[in-house]
Coordinates of C-alpha atoms in Angstrom, one line a residue:
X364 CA -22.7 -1.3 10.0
X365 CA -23.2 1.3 12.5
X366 CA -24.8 3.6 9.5
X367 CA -26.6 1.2 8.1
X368 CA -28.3 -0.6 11.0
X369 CA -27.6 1.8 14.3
X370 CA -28.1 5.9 14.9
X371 CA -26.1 8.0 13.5
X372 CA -22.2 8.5 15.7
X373 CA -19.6 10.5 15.6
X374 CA -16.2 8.9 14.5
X375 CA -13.0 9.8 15.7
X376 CA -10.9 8.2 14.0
X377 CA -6.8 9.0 14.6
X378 CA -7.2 10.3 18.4
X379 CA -4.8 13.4 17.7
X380 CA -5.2 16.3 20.1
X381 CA -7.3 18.2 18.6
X382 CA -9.9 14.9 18.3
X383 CA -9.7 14.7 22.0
X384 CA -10.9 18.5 22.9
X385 CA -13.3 17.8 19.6
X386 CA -14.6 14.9 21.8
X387 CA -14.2 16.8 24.9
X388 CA -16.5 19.5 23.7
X389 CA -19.3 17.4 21.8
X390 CA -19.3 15.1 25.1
X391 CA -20.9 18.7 27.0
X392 CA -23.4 18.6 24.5
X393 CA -24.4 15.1 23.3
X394 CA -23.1 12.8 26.8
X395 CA -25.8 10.3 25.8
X396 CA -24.3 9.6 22.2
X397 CA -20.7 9.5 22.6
X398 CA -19.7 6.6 21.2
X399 CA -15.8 4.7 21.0
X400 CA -15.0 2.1 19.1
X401 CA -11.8 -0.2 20.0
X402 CA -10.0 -2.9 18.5
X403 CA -8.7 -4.4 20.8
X404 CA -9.9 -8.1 22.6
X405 CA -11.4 -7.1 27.0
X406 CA -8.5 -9.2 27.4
X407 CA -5.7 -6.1 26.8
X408 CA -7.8 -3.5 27.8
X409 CA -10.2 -2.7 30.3
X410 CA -12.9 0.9 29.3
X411 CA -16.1 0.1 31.2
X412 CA -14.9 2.1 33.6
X413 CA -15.0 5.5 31.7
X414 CA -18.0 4.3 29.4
X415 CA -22.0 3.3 29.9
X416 CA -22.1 0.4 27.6
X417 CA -19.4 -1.9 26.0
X418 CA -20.1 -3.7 23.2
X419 CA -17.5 -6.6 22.2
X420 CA -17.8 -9.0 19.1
X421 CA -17.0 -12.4 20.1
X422 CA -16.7 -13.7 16.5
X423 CA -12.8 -12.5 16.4
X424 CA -10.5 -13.9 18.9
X425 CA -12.6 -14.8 21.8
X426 CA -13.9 -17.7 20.0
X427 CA -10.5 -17.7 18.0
X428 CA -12.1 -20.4 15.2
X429 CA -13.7 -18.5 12.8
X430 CA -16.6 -21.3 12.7
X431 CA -19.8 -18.8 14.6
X432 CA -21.3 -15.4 15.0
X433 CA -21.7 -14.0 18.4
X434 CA -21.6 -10.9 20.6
X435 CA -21.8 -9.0 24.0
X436 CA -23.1 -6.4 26.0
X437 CA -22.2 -4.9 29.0
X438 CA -23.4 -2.2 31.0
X439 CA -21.7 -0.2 33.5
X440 CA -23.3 -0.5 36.3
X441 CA -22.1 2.9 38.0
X442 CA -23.0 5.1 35.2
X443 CA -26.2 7.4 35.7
X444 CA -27.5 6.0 32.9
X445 CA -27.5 2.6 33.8
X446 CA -30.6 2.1 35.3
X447 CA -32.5 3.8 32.2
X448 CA -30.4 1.7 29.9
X449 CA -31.2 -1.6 31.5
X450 CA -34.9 -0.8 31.2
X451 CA -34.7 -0.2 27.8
X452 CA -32.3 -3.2 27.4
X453 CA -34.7 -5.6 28.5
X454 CA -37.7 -4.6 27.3
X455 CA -35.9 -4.8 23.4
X456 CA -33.7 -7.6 23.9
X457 CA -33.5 -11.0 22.2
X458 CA -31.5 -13.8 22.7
X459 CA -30.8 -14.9 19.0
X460 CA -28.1 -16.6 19.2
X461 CA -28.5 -20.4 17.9
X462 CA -27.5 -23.3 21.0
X463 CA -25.3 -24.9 19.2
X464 CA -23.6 -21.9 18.4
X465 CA -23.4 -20.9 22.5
X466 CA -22.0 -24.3 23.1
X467 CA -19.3 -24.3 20.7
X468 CA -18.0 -20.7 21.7
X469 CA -17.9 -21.9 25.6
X470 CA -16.0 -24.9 23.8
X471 CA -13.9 -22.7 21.9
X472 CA -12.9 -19.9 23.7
X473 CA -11.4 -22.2 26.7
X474 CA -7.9 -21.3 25.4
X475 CA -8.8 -17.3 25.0
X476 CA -6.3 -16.1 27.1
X477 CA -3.6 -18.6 25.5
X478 CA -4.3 -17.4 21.9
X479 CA -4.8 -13.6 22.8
X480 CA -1.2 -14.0 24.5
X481 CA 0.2 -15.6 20.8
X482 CA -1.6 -12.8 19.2
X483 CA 0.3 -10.4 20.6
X484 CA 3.4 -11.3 20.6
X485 CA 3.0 -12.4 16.7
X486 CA 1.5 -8.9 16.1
X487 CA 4.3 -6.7 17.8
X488 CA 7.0 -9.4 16.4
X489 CA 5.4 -8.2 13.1
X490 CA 5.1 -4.6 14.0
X491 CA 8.6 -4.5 15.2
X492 CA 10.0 -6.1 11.9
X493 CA 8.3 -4.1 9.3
X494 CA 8.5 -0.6 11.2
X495 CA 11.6 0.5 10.0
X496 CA 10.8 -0.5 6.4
X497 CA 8.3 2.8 6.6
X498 CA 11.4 5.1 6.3
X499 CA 12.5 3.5 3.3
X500 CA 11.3 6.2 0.5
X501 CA 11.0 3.6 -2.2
X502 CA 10.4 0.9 -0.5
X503 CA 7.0 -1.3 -0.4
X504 CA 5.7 -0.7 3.0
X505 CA 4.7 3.2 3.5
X506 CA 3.7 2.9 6.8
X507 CA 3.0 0.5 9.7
X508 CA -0.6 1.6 12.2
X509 CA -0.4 -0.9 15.2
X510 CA -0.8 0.6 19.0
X511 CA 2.4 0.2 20.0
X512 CA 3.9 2.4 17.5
X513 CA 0.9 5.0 17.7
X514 CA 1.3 8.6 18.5
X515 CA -1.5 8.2 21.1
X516 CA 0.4 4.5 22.8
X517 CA 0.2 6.4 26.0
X518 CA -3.6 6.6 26.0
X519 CA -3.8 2.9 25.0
X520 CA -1.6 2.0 28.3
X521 CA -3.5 4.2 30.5
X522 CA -6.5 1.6 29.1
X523 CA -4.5 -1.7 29.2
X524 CA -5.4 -4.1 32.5
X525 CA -2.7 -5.3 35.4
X526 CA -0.6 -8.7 34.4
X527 CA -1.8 -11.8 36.3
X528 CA -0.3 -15.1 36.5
X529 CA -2.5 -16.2 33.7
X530 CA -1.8 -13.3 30.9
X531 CA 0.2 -10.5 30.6
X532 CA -1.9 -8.0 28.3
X533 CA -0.5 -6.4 24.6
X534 CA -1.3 -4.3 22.2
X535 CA -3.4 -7.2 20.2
X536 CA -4.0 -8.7 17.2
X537 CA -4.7 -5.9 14.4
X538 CA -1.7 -4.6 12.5
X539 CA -2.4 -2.4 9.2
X540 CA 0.1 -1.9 6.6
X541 CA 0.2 0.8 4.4
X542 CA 1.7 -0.8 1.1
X543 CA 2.3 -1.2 -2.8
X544 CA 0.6 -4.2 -4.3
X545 CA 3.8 -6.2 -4.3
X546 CA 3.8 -6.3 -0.8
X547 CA 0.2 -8.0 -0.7
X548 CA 0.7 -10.0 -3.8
X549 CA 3.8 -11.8 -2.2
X550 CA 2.1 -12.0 1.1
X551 CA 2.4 -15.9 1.7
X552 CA -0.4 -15.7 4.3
X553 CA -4.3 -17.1 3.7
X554 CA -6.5 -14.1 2.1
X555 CA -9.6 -13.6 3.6
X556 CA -11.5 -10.9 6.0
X557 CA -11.7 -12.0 9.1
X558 CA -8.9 -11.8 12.0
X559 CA -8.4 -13.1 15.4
X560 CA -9.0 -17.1 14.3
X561 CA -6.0 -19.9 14.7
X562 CA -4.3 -19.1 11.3
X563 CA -2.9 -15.6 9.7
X564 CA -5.3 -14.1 7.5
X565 CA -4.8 -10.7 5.8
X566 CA -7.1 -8.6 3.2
X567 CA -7.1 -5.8 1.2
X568 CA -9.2 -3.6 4.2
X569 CA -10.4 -0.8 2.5
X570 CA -10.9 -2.8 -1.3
X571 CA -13.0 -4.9 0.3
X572 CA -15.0 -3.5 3.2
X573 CA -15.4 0.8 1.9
X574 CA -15.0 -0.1 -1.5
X575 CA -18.2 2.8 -2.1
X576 CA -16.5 4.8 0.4
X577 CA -12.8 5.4 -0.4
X578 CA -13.2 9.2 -0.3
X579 CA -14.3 9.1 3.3
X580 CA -11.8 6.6 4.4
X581 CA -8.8 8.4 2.8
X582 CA -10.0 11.5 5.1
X583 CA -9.6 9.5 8.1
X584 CA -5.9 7.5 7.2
X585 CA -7.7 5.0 5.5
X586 CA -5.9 4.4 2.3
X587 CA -7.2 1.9 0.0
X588 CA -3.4 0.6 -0.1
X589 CA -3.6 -1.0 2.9
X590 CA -3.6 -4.2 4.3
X591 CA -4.8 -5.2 7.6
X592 CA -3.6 -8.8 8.5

């Protein structure tokens, strides 16, 4: 999307060490481009703090019923850019998104917090369970990519916001297994390519959304063997 309809980014895509100082470094040279992208629901984590804009989908879980399209913007408000960045904002800015389509994501995302807290808790259960399979050499599962069992967790929790009464953050919805094609094939889940809605879906990531691009993905941990549910 970002290639085909934005400017052009850098992508850092496993957040090892050496991707860090890679950022670290192009950040001295290219401040205004640096861009982030995390998937993970505002709800877990909390970035605005250390970046000038946000941008948030609120297709996935925040409206949680896979029935609308929508998203967000936010601008930091104490970055230097921001007052250059809400100029440009509103002088290209268009409000596209249909009524009906506002009103039923206020409607729907009433019980965010609720779902985001199920989410979580299903995800790690699932994350948890199929972990150890991964050390099984001929086994189905080759590997299990969720935050909480990332080499980098410790930078996610240095992200994740303070528990209130009302919800107690996680590591969220997205869990990616690294599998054979048993493992999908016997998958008694729904099939489809969306996530964060009110039922489990799960899809083939990398068949169906770099299916032109497998070369590239592989070079980043992509492996067109996994399955993102």
């Amino acid at each position: 999307m970002m290639e085909a309809y934005g400017s052009s980014f850098k992508f850092y895509s496993l957040g090892t060490d050496e991707q860090i100082h890679e950022f670290e470094l192009y950040l001295e040279s290219k401040a205004k481009k640096a861009q982030g992208p995390f998937l993970q629901a505002f709800a877990n984590v909390d970035v605005l703090d250390i970046a000038d804009i946000v941008v948030t989908s609120l297709t996935k879980s925040f409206n949680g019923y896979a029935d609308l399209l929508a998203g967000s913007v936010v601008l930091n408000p104490n970055s230097r850019y921001y007052t250059s960045l809400k100029t440009s904002l509103g002088d290209s800015y268009t409000s596209d998104l249909y009524v009906n389509d506002a009103i039923q994501l206020a409607i729907n995302s009433r019980d965010f917090l609720q779902r985001a807290a199920q989410l979580n808790s299903t995800a790690e259960y699932l994350a948890d369970y199929l972990h150890p399979f991964a050390s099984d050499p001929f086994g189905v599962v080759n590997a299990v990519h969720y935050p909480k069992k990332s080499t980098s967790v410790q930078r996610y929790k240095a992200r994740m916001r303070q528990a209130t009464d009302d919800f107690t953050p996680g590591y969220g919805c997205i869990l990616t297994v690294e599998s054979a094609s048993v493992f999908f094939d016997n998958l008694d889940v729904r099939k489809g390519p969306s996530l964060g809605a009110h039922i489990t879906l799960a899809q083939p990531y990398v068949q169906m959304v770099l299916q032109k691009q497998k070369k590239w993905a592989a070079s980043h941990g992509l492996r067109e063997t996994i399955v993102r549910s």
